[in-house]
Amino acid sequence: MPSPSAASAPASRHLRLWWRRRGRGGAVAATFAVALLAAALLLSLSYYASLPLAPAASVPRSSALVGLTLLRRAEEKGALCLDGSAPGYHLQRGSGSGSRSWLIHLEGGGWCRNLKSCASRQKSILGSSRYMESQVEFAGMLSDLEDENPDFYNWNKVKIRYCDGASFSGNVKDEFQNGTQFFFRGQRIWEAVMDELLLKGLRHAKQAFLTGCSAGGLATFIHCDDFRALMPKDSRVKCLSDGGFFLDVEDISKQRTLRAFYSDVVRLQDLKRRFLHCSSSMDPGQCFFPREVVKDIRTPVFVLNPAYDAWQVQHVLAPLASDPQRSWQNCRLDISKCSPNQLEILQGFRKELHDAISELKQKKDWGVFIDSCFIHCQSLNSFTWHSPSSPRVNNKTIAEAVGDWFFDRREVKELDCKFPCNPTCHNLVFAKPFKG
């Protein structure tokens, strides 16, 4: 929306031109007209000021700000962020019919592949609670507004902050790497935060929903069955990964850039033993891809992904290192600026995603929502989650599709047509690519 000064600029310019064209006589008329308008405005304001105020309930309420809670006795439990600080989470209590229902969200934010990049994260919110905001907004599927989040608005909701660099999965005992202190303790963070939440009421949950975005979406796949095992046997428990189905594909230079990156992460944080599905013949990085992780999952999962995931286009399909001539620069930033040849490659990327989830689509208790948007993570934004302008597939918003699936109102396998077929998409336009 333009600022008031920007909006008024054209009007004042037209007034100046009109003043010049009408001459002195026009100026007198204009002065009289302005006086009349001012009097009318004063009368109008007086009238509206005399009306009774609208009740507070009719004033739109914004999403809540929720405070940060640091894990108790974190050092004693060895559950520490990369820099050794205590991990944290934000908890908003549920009410009414949602008082025994829990939605847990795992924050995302990429990974660190070597000591240099992990050291950089130690000085940020992705590696230290010392830099985390004291409050964060709960929007989208974390919102407590019924019109924005009809199925989960009054649940207990938790956002677990991400500060370990490996999707809540590392568990390295040694604290020193090449003489520098690092804590690769994502698995311990997961376990310790879950233990604390169980004591705060999670153990009595009638319904529980583990969700995550991006690297947190990958963590959701990794921990879904662990989460189910913590809950009462008679409770409804499901998981959702948003923007977390990362693909093991060749990039535009025929390199498997993300596999090489994941291999570094797996080796650095000694993750291979964490994944039982990994065979000795597999490249270490393969173990970390959702296509492999999901093979062992028994709990129902909802896969929410854009077919043209903006982060993956920028860092998996067309990373800068594989595009020295920068021929993909415009396409990376704005999908509407992709050439016909680039669009053909993007359609191939979409097909790779459809092929990777082909077996999941056959599972009746799993859900799928693949839209044809150029975006990354859609569940924590009220505009993309559930609003009049939300992206839709088969006339269903993401929130409606997820709610239908979670409560078994219908089977949900929503697969969008090819770009640019969906006019409801919120396609991002970047000034510069997502940070890797």
Short mmCIF file of C-alpha atoms in Angstrom, two decimals:
data_model
loop_
_atom_site.label_atom_id
_atom_site.label_comp_id
_atom_site.label_asym_id
_atom_site.label_seq_id
_atom_site.Cartn_x
_atom_site.Cartn_y
_atom_site.Cartn_z
CA MET A 1 0.00 0.00 0.00
CA PRO A 2 1.48 3.44 -0.91
CA SER A 3 2.33 5.83 1.91
CA PRO A 4 -0.04 8.79 2.48
CA SER A 5 2.56 11.18 1.11
CA ALA A 6 3.09 9.04 -1.99
CA ALA A 7 -0.64 8.70 -2.56
CA SER A 8 -1.21 12.46 -2.26
CA ALA A 9 1.66 13.47 -4.55
CA PRO A 10 -0.18 12.99 -7.89
CA ALA A 11 -3.24 14.85 -6.55
CA SER A 12 -1.19 17.88 -5.43
CA ARG A 13 0.59 17.94 -8.79
CA HIS A 14 -2.71 17.99 -10.66
CA LEU A 15 -3.95 20.77 -8.37
CA ARG A 16 -0.84 22.87 -9.12
CA LEU A 17 -1.33 22.37 -12.87
CA TRP A 18 -5.00 23.31 -12.61
CA TRP A 19 -4.09 26.41 -10.58
CA ARG A 20 -1.62 27.53 -13.27
CA ARG A 21 -4.10 26.93 -16.12
CA ARG A 22 -6.99 28.81 -14.47
CA GLY A 23 -4.98 31.93 -13.60
CA ARG A 24 -5.88 34.38 -10.81
CA GLY A 25 -9.65 33.94 -11.24
CA GLY A 26 -9.25 30.22 -10.94
CA ALA A 27 -7.20 30.75 -7.81
CA VAL A 28 -10.02 32.69 -6.13
CA ALA A 29 -12.51 29.98 -7.10
CA ALA A 30 -10.17 27.31 -5.82
CA THR A 31 -9.77 29.09 -2.50
CA PHE A 32 -13.55 29.27 -2.09
CA ALA A 33 -13.92 25.59 -3.02
CA VAL A 34 -11.27 24.54 -0.53
CA ALA A 35 -13.05 26.54 2.22
CA LEU A 36 -16.32 24.76 1.43
CA LEU A 37 -14.64 21.37 1.49
CA ALA A 38 -13.00 22.15 4.84
CA ALA A 39 -16.35 23.13 6.35
CA ALA A 40 -17.98 19.95 5.03
CA LEU A 41 -15.14 17.85 6.42
CA LEU A 42 -15.47 19.52 9.83
CA LEU A 43 -19.22 18.78 9.89
CA SER A 44 -18.59 15.16 8.89
CA LEU A 45 -15.97 14.67 11.58
CA SER A 46 -18.29 16.22 14.17
CA TYR A 47 -21.04 13.83 13.14
CA TYR A 48 -18.88 10.69 13.31
CA ALA A 49 -17.34 11.80 16.60
CA SER A 50 -20.82 11.90 18.10
CA LEU A 51 -21.55 8.27 17.17
CA PRO A 52 -21.05 5.55 19.81
CA LEU A 53 -17.76 3.64 19.50
CA ALA A 54 -17.90 0.21 17.87
CA PRO A 55 -17.54 -2.65 20.33
CA ALA A 56 -13.98 -3.90 20.76
CA ALA A 57 -14.92 -7.30 19.33
CA SER A 58 -15.53 -5.74 15.92
CA VAL A 59 -11.99 -4.35 15.68
CA PRO A 60 -9.76 -6.84 13.81
CA ARG A 61 -7.24 -8.39 16.17
CA SER A 62 -3.72 -9.13 15.01
CA SER A 63 -1.91 -12.40 15.64
CA ALA A 64 -0.47 -12.81 19.12
CA LEU A 65 3.13 -12.19 20.15
CA VAL A 66 4.41 -15.13 22.19
CA GLY A 67 7.35 -14.95 24.59
CA LEU A 68 10.53 -17.05 24.49
CA THR A 69 11.06 -19.76 27.13
CA LEU A 70 14.58 -21.11 27.60
CA LEU A 71 14.98 -24.81 28.34
CA ARG A 72 15.52 -25.50 32.03
CA ARG A 73 18.73 -27.26 33.10
CA ALA A 74 19.93 -27.30 29.49
CA GLU A 75 23.61 -27.60 30.38
CA GLU A 76 22.93 -30.48 32.74
CA LYS A 77 21.10 -32.30 29.95
CA GLY A 78 23.74 -31.49 27.34
CA ALA A 79 20.98 -29.99 25.20
CA LEU A 80 22.68 -26.88 23.88
CA CYS A 81 22.73 -24.61 20.84
CA LEU A 82 25.84 -24.49 18.66
CA ASP A 83 27.44 -21.88 20.94
CA GLY A 84 26.57 -23.62 24.20
CA SER A 85 23.57 -21.45 25.09
CA ALA A 86 20.25 -22.94 26.19
CA PRO A 87 17.74 -23.70 23.40
CA GLY A 88 14.32 -22.11 23.51
CA TYR A 89 10.70 -22.37 22.49
CA HIS A 90 7.54 -20.26 22.45
CA LEU A 91 4.41 -21.72 24.07
CA GLN A 92 0.88 -20.38 23.72
CA ARG A 93 -1.69 -22.15 25.87
CA GLY A 94 -4.86 -23.54 24.33
CA SER A 95 -8.40 -22.99 25.58
CA GLY A 96 -11.84 -24.52 25.56
CA SER A 97 -12.17 -27.47 23.19
CA GLY A 98 -8.48 -27.12 22.28
CA SER A 99 -7.09 -27.32 25.82
CA ARG A 100 -5.92 -30.93 25.34
CA SER A 101 -4.78 -30.55 21.72
CA TRP A 102 -1.19 -29.67 20.84
CA LEU A 103 0.49 -28.33 17.70
CA ILE A 104 4.29 -28.38 17.78
CA HIS A 105 6.24 -26.51 15.09
CA LEU A 106 9.93 -27.06 14.38
CA GLU A 107 11.61 -23.93 13.06
CA GLY A 108 13.72 -24.11 9.91
CA GLY A 109 16.74 -22.21 8.65
CA GLY A 110 19.11 -24.31 6.54
CA TRP A 111 22.15 -26.22 7.81
CA CYS A 112 25.86 -25.66 8.37
CA ARG A 113 28.25 -27.96 6.53
CA ASN A 114 31.62 -27.08 8.06
CA LEU A 115 33.14 -25.42 11.11
CA LYS A 116 33.35 -22.04 9.39
CA SER A 117 29.66 -21.89 8.55
CA CYS A 118 28.71 -23.29 11.97
CA ALA A 119 30.88 -20.64 13.64
CA SER A 120 28.99 -18.00 11.70
CA ARG A 121 25.69 -19.43 12.92
CA GLN A 122 26.94 -19.31 16.53
CA LYS A 123 26.61 -15.53 16.27
CA SER A 124 23.01 -15.59 15.03
CA ILE A 125 19.51 -16.71 16.02
CA LEU A 126 20.22 -19.99 14.18
CA GLY A 127 23.01 -20.98 16.55
CA SER A 128 22.46 -19.15 19.81
CA SER A 129 19.52 -18.21 22.01
CA ARG A 130 21.46 -15.08 22.96
CA TYR A 131 20.37 -13.57 19.65
CA MET A 132 16.79 -14.90 19.57
CA GLU A 133 13.86 -12.50 19.72
CA SER A 134 12.13 -12.32 23.10
CA GLN A 135 8.76 -12.56 21.31
CA VAL A 136 7.62 -13.87 17.93
CA GLU A 137 4.33 -13.55 16.09
CA PHE A 138 2.17 -16.66 15.86
CA ALA A 139 0.52 -16.49 12.44
CA GLY A 140 -0.81 -18.97 9.88
CA MET A 141 -1.29 -22.39 11.44
CA LEU A 142 0.01 -20.99 14.74
CA SER A 143 -2.55 -18.17 14.80
CA ASP A 144 -5.10 -17.95 17.61
CA LEU A 145 -7.61 -16.22 15.32
CA GLU A 146 -10.43 -18.52 14.25
CA ASP A 147 -10.97 -16.87 10.86
CA GLU A 148 -7.26 -17.33 10.01
CA ASN A 149 -6.84 -20.79 11.50
CA PRO A 150 -10.26 -22.44 11.80
CA ASP A 151 -9.19 -25.92 12.89
CA PHE A 152 -6.29 -25.24 15.26
CA TYR A 153 -6.78 -21.69 16.59
CA ASN A 154 -7.52 -22.67 20.21
CA TRP A 155 -4.93 -25.45 20.54
CA ASN A 156 -1.81 -25.37 22.66
CA LYS A 157 0.83 -24.23 20.16
CA VAL A 158 4.60 -24.38 20.42
CA LYS A 159 7.34 -23.08 18.15
CA ILE A 160 10.68 -24.77 18.90
CA ARG A 161 13.63 -22.62 17.87
CA TYR A 162 16.29 -24.08 15.61
CA CYS A 163 19.89 -23.62 16.74
CA ASP A 164 21.82 -26.86 16.06
CA GLY A 165 22.48 -26.65 12.29
CA ALA A 166 21.39 -30.21 11.43
CA SER A 167 17.59 -30.45 11.67
CA PHE A 168 17.48 -31.41 15.36
CA SER A 169 19.43 -34.63 14.70
CA GLY A 170 23.07 -34.34 15.82
CA ASN A 171 24.44 -35.85 19.03
CA VAL A 172 28.20 -35.39 19.17
CA LYS A 173 29.63 -35.75 22.66
CA ASP A 174 32.89 -33.93 22.01
CA GLU A 175 32.61 -30.19 22.54
CA PHE A 176 35.80 -29.14 20.77
CA GLN A 177 36.45 -29.27 17.04
CA ASN A 178 39.93 -28.15 15.95
CA GLY A 179 40.32 -26.33 19.26
CA THR A 180 37.04 -24.41 18.98
CA GLN A 181 33.98 -25.18 21.05
CA PHE A 182 30.92 -26.40 19.13
CA PHE A 183 27.84 -28.20 20.40
CA PHE A 184 26.24 -30.51 17.84
CA ARG A 185 23.33 -31.54 20.03
CA GLY A 186 20.12 -31.27 17.98
CA GLN A 187 18.89 -34.71 19.03
CA ARG A 188 19.33 -33.84 22.70
CA ILE A 189 17.51 -30.53 22.16
CA TRP A 190 14.59 -32.41 20.63
CA GLU A 191 14.44 -34.89 23.52
CA ALA A 192 14.85 -32.31 26.28
CA VAL A 193 12.25 -29.91 24.90
CA MET A 194 9.80 -32.78 24.43
CA ASP A 195 10.38 -33.88 28.04
CA GLU A 196 9.68 -30.36 29.28
CA LEU A 197 6.51 -30.03 27.17
CA LEU A 198 5.25 -33.43 28.35
CA LEU A 199 5.41 -32.09 31.90
CA LYS A 200 3.51 -28.99 30.77
CA GLY A 201 0.56 -31.02 29.52
CA LEU A 202 1.61 -32.62 26.26
CA ARG A 203 1.48 -36.09 27.86
CA HIS A 204 -2.29 -35.67 28.27
CA ALA A 205 -2.90 -34.70 24.64
CA LYS A 206 -5.97 -36.10 22.92
CA GLN A 207 -4.68 -34.74 19.63
CA ALA A 208 -1.10 -33.87 18.69
CA PHE A 209 0.30 -32.47 15.46
CA LEU A 210 4.05 -32.20 14.75
CA THR A 211 4.85 -29.69 12.00
CA GLY A 212 7.92 -27.95 10.62
CA CYS A 213 9.09 -25.67 7.83
CA SER A 214 12.14 -26.14 5.55
CA ALA A 215 14.96 -27.65 7.65
CA GLY A 216 12.28 -27.99 10.32
CA GLY A 217 10.14 -29.82 7.77
CA LEU A 218 12.97 -32.29 7.27
CA ALA A 219 13.20 -32.60 11.06
CA THR A 220 9.48 -33.43 11.11
CA PHE A 221 10.11 -36.43 8.87
CA ILE A 222 13.06 -37.46 11.07
CA HIS A 223 11.15 -37.23 14.37
CA CYS A 224 7.58 -38.08 13.38
CA ASP A 225 7.56 -41.64 14.75
CA ASP A 226 9.48 -40.52 17.86
CA PHE A 227 6.73 -37.97 18.46
CA ARG A 228 4.03 -40.59 18.05
CA ALA A 229 5.78 -42.82 20.61
CA LEU A 230 5.62 -40.05 23.24
CA MET A 231 1.87 -39.56 22.95
CA PRO A 232 -0.95 -41.55 24.62
CA LYS A 233 -1.82 -44.61 22.54
CA ASP A 234 -5.44 -43.53 22.08
CA SER A 235 -4.59 -40.00 20.89
CA ARG A 236 -4.77 -38.79 17.30
CA VAL A 237 -1.19 -38.03 16.20
CA LYS A 238 -0.05 -36.85 12.78
CA CYS A 239 2.79 -34.83 11.22
CA LEU A 240 3.17 -32.19 8.52
CA SER A 241 6.27 -31.14 6.60
CA ASP A 242 6.06 -27.72 4.94
CA GLY A 243 8.65 -27.02 2.26
CA GLY A 244 10.77 -29.84 3.65
CA PHE A 245 10.76 -32.37 0.81
CA PHE A 246 14.21 -31.60 -0.56
CA LEU A 247 15.16 -33.39 -3.77
CA ASP A 248 18.31 -35.32 -4.60
CA VAL A 249 18.60 -34.10 -8.19
CA GLU A 250 21.30 -32.94 -10.57
CA ASP A 251 21.65 -29.18 -10.90
CA ILE A 252 21.99 -27.30 -14.20
CA SER A 253 25.70 -28.28 -14.40
CA LYS A 254 24.92 -31.99 -13.80
CA GLN A 255 26.30 -31.87 -10.24
CA ARG A 256 24.41 -33.13 -7.18
CA THR A 257 25.05 -29.98 -5.19
CA LEU A 258 22.66 -30.65 -2.31
CA ARG A 259 23.85 -34.25 -1.90
CA ALA A 260 27.44 -33.01 -1.52
CA PHE A 261 26.25 -30.40 0.97
CA TYR A 262 24.26 -32.96 2.97
CA SER A 263 27.25 -35.33 2.98
CA ASP A 264 29.29 -32.64 4.72
CA VAL A 265 26.52 -32.08 7.29
CA VAL A 266 26.17 -35.83 7.95
CA ARG A 267 29.93 -36.28 8.41
CA LEU A 268 30.36 -33.14 10.54
CA GLN A 269 27.62 -34.09 13.01
CA ASP A 270 28.05 -37.88 12.74
CA LEU A 271 24.46 -38.43 11.60
CA LYS A 272 24.70 -41.62 9.59
CA ARG A 273 24.18 -43.86 12.62
CA ARG A 274 21.01 -41.86 13.35
CA PHE A 275 19.38 -43.19 10.16
CA LEU A 276 18.65 -46.90 10.19
CA HIS A 277 17.61 -46.83 6.54
CA CYS A 278 21.18 -46.02 5.46
CA SER A 279 23.22 -48.82 3.97
CA SER A 280 27.00 -48.82 3.90
CA SER A 281 26.94 -48.51 0.12
CA MET A 282 24.99 -45.25 0.20
CA ASP A 283 26.61 -41.86 -0.03
CA PRO A 284 26.30 -40.22 3.44
CA GLY A 285 24.27 -37.34 2.02
CA GLN A 286 21.60 -39.65 0.64
CA CYS A 287 20.60 -40.64 4.18
CA PHE A 288 19.42 -37.11 4.89
CA PHE A 289 16.96 -36.78 2.00
CA PRO A 290 13.24 -37.09 2.76
CA ARG A 291 12.78 -39.67 0.01
CA GLU A 292 14.95 -42.01 2.09
CA VAL A 293 13.77 -40.93 5.55
CA VAL A 294 10.06 -41.47 4.77
CA LYS A 295 10.60 -45.15 3.93
CA ASP A 296 10.56 -46.04 7.62
CA ILE A 297 7.79 -43.70 8.84
CA ARG A 298 4.65 -45.39 10.16
CA THR A 299 2.80 -42.29 11.42
CA PRO A 300 0.56 -40.41 8.92
CA VAL A 301 2.31 -37.40 7.36
CA PHE A 302 1.05 -34.50 5.25
CA VAL A 303 3.50 -33.31 2.56
CA LEU A 304 3.00 -29.62 1.78
CA ASN A 305 5.35 -28.36 -0.93
CA PRO A 306 5.38 -25.98 -3.87
CA ALA A 307 6.28 -27.71 -7.14
CA TYR A 308 8.69 -24.86 -7.87
CA ASP A 309 10.15 -24.41 -4.39
CA ALA A 310 12.01 -21.09 -4.52
CA TRP A 311 14.77 -22.15 -2.11
CA GLN A 312 15.42 -25.35 -4.06
CA VAL A 313 15.39 -23.57 -7.42
CA GLN A 314 18.02 -21.15 -6.09
CA HIS A 315 20.21 -23.61 -4.17
CA VAL A 316 19.54 -27.11 -5.55
CA LEU A 317 18.57 -26.75 -9.20
CA ALA A 318 20.42 -23.57 -10.20
CA PRO A 319 22.96 -22.67 -7.48
CA LEU A 320 25.28 -19.75 -8.18
CA ALA A 321 28.35 -22.01 -8.30
CA SER A 322 26.81 -23.92 -11.22
CA ASP A 323 25.87 -20.77 -13.12
CA PRO A 324 29.12 -18.79 -13.65
CA GLN A 325 27.62 -16.86 -16.57
CA ARG A 326 24.63 -15.87 -14.37
CA SER A 327 22.24 -16.91 -17.15
CA TRP A 328 19.76 -18.07 -14.48
CA GLN A 329 19.94 -14.91 -12.37
CA ASN A 330 16.61 -13.41 -13.45
CA CYS A 331 14.83 -16.77 -13.34
CA ARG A 332 16.17 -17.46 -9.83
CA LEU A 333 14.66 -14.21 -8.60
CA ASP A 334 11.37 -14.17 -10.51
CA ILE A 335 9.81 -17.22 -12.15
CA SER A 336 7.91 -15.01 -14.61
CA LYS A 337 11.31 -14.03 -16.09
CA CYS A 338 12.41 -17.59 -16.86
CA SER A 339 13.12 -18.35 -20.51
CA PRO A 340 11.21 -21.12 -22.34
CA ASN A 341 14.23 -23.41 -21.94
CA GLN A 342 14.50 -22.63 -18.23
CA LEU A 343 10.77 -23.25 -17.76
CA GLU A 344 11.20 -26.64 -19.42
CA ILE A 345 13.92 -27.47 -16.86
CA LEU A 346 11.62 -26.27 -14.05
CA GLN A 347 8.87 -28.56 -15.34
CA GLY A 348 11.38 -31.40 -15.15
CA PHE A 349 12.08 -30.42 -11.52
CA ARG A 350 8.34 -30.55 -10.83
CA LYS A 351 8.21 -34.03 -12.32
CA GLU A 352 11.09 -35.13 -10.06
CA LEU A 353 9.01 -34.07 -7.04
CA HIS A 354 5.92 -35.90 -8.30
CA ASP A 355 8.00 -39.03 -8.92
CA ALA A 356 9.61 -38.81 -5.47
CA ILE A 357 6.23 -38.72 -3.71
CA SER A 358 4.53 -41.26 -6.02
CA GLU A 359 4.56 -43.99 -3.36
CA LEU A 360 3.35 -41.58 -0.69
CA LYS A 361 0.32 -40.70 -2.79
CA GLN A 362 -0.72 -44.34 -2.60
CA LYS A 363 -0.83 -44.28 1.21
CA LYS A 364 -4.44 -43.61 2.14
CA ASP A 365 -3.65 -42.06 5.52
CA TRP A 366 -1.00 -39.67 4.13
CA GLY A 367 -1.89 -36.25 2.74
CA VAL A 368 -0.40 -34.27 -0.14
CA PHE A 369 -0.79 -30.64 -1.26
CA ILE A 370 1.54 -29.65 -4.11
CA ASP A 371 0.73 -26.24 -5.57
CA SER A 372 2.43 -24.69 -8.59
CA CYS A 373 3.77 -21.63 -6.80
CA PHE A 374 7.25 -20.12 -6.61
CA ILE A 375 7.55 -19.85 -2.85
CA HIS A 376 9.06 -21.67 0.15
CA CYS A 377 7.07 -22.56 3.29
CA GLN A 378 3.40 -21.57 3.33
CA SER A 379 1.96 -22.68 6.68
CA LEU A 380 3.17 -19.82 8.92
CA ASN A 381 1.91 -16.97 6.76
CA SER A 382 -1.74 -16.04 7.18
CA PHE A 383 -2.05 -14.97 3.54
CA THR A 384 -0.88 -18.32 2.19
CA TRP A 385 -2.38 -20.49 4.95
CA HIS A 386 -5.98 -19.31 4.98
CA SER A 387 -7.32 -16.01 3.64
CA PRO A 388 -9.49 -14.80 0.76
CA SER A 389 -6.32 -14.43 -1.32
CA SER A 390 -4.70 -17.76 -0.35
CA PRO A 391 -3.42 -20.13 -3.03
CA ARG A 392 -5.94 -22.83 -3.81
CA VAL A 393 -5.85 -26.23 -5.42
CA ASN A 394 -9.23 -27.67 -6.41
CA ASN A 395 -10.73 -24.62 -4.68
CA LYS A 396 -9.26 -25.57 -1.30
CA THR A 397 -6.89 -23.42 0.75
CA ILE A 398 -3.95 -25.10 2.43
CA ALA A 399 -5.65 -24.76 5.83
CA GLU A 400 -8.84 -26.39 4.54
CA ALA A 401 -6.93 -29.26 2.96
CA VAL A 402 -4.81 -29.86 6.07
CA GLY A 403 -7.82 -29.67 8.37
CA ASP A 404 -9.82 -32.08 6.20
CA TRP A 405 -6.93 -34.53 6.28
CA PHE A 406 -6.08 -34.24 9.98
CA PHE A 407 -9.68 -34.80 11.08
CA ASP A 408 -10.33 -37.53 8.46
CA ARG A 409 -13.07 -35.52 6.77
CA ARG A 410 -11.80 -36.71 3.40
CA GLU A 411 -8.72 -38.12 1.69
CA VAL A 412 -6.46 -35.29 0.54
CA LYS A 413 -4.19 -35.67 -2.47
CA GLU A 414 -4.14 -32.21 -4.06
CA LEU A 415 -1.79 -31.93 -7.06
CA ASP A 416 -1.77 -28.68 -8.98
CA CYS A 417 -1.39 -28.21 -12.73
CA LYS A 418 1.82 -26.86 -14.28
CA PHE A 419 3.01 -23.26 -13.91
CA PRO A 420 1.62 -20.77 -14.85
CA CYS A 421 -1.84 -22.33 -14.56
CA ASN A 422 -2.78 -21.26 -11.01
CA PRO A 423 -3.75 -17.57 -10.70
CA THR A 424 -4.12 -17.86 -6.90
CA CYS A 425 -0.39 -18.45 -6.34
CA HIS A 426 1.72 -16.02 -4.32
CA ASN A 427 4.88 -16.16 -6.42
CA LEU A 428 7.82 -14.52 -4.66
CA VAL A 429 9.95 -11.91 -6.41
CA PHE A 430 13.41 -11.53 -4.86
CA ALA A 431 15.91 -8.70 -4.76
CA LYS A 432 18.50 -11.38 -4.01
CA PRO A 433 18.26 -15.16 -3.49
CA PHE A 434 17.37 -16.87 -0.23
CA LYS A 435 20.38 -17.23 2.03
CA GLY A 436 21.85 -20.71 1.56
#
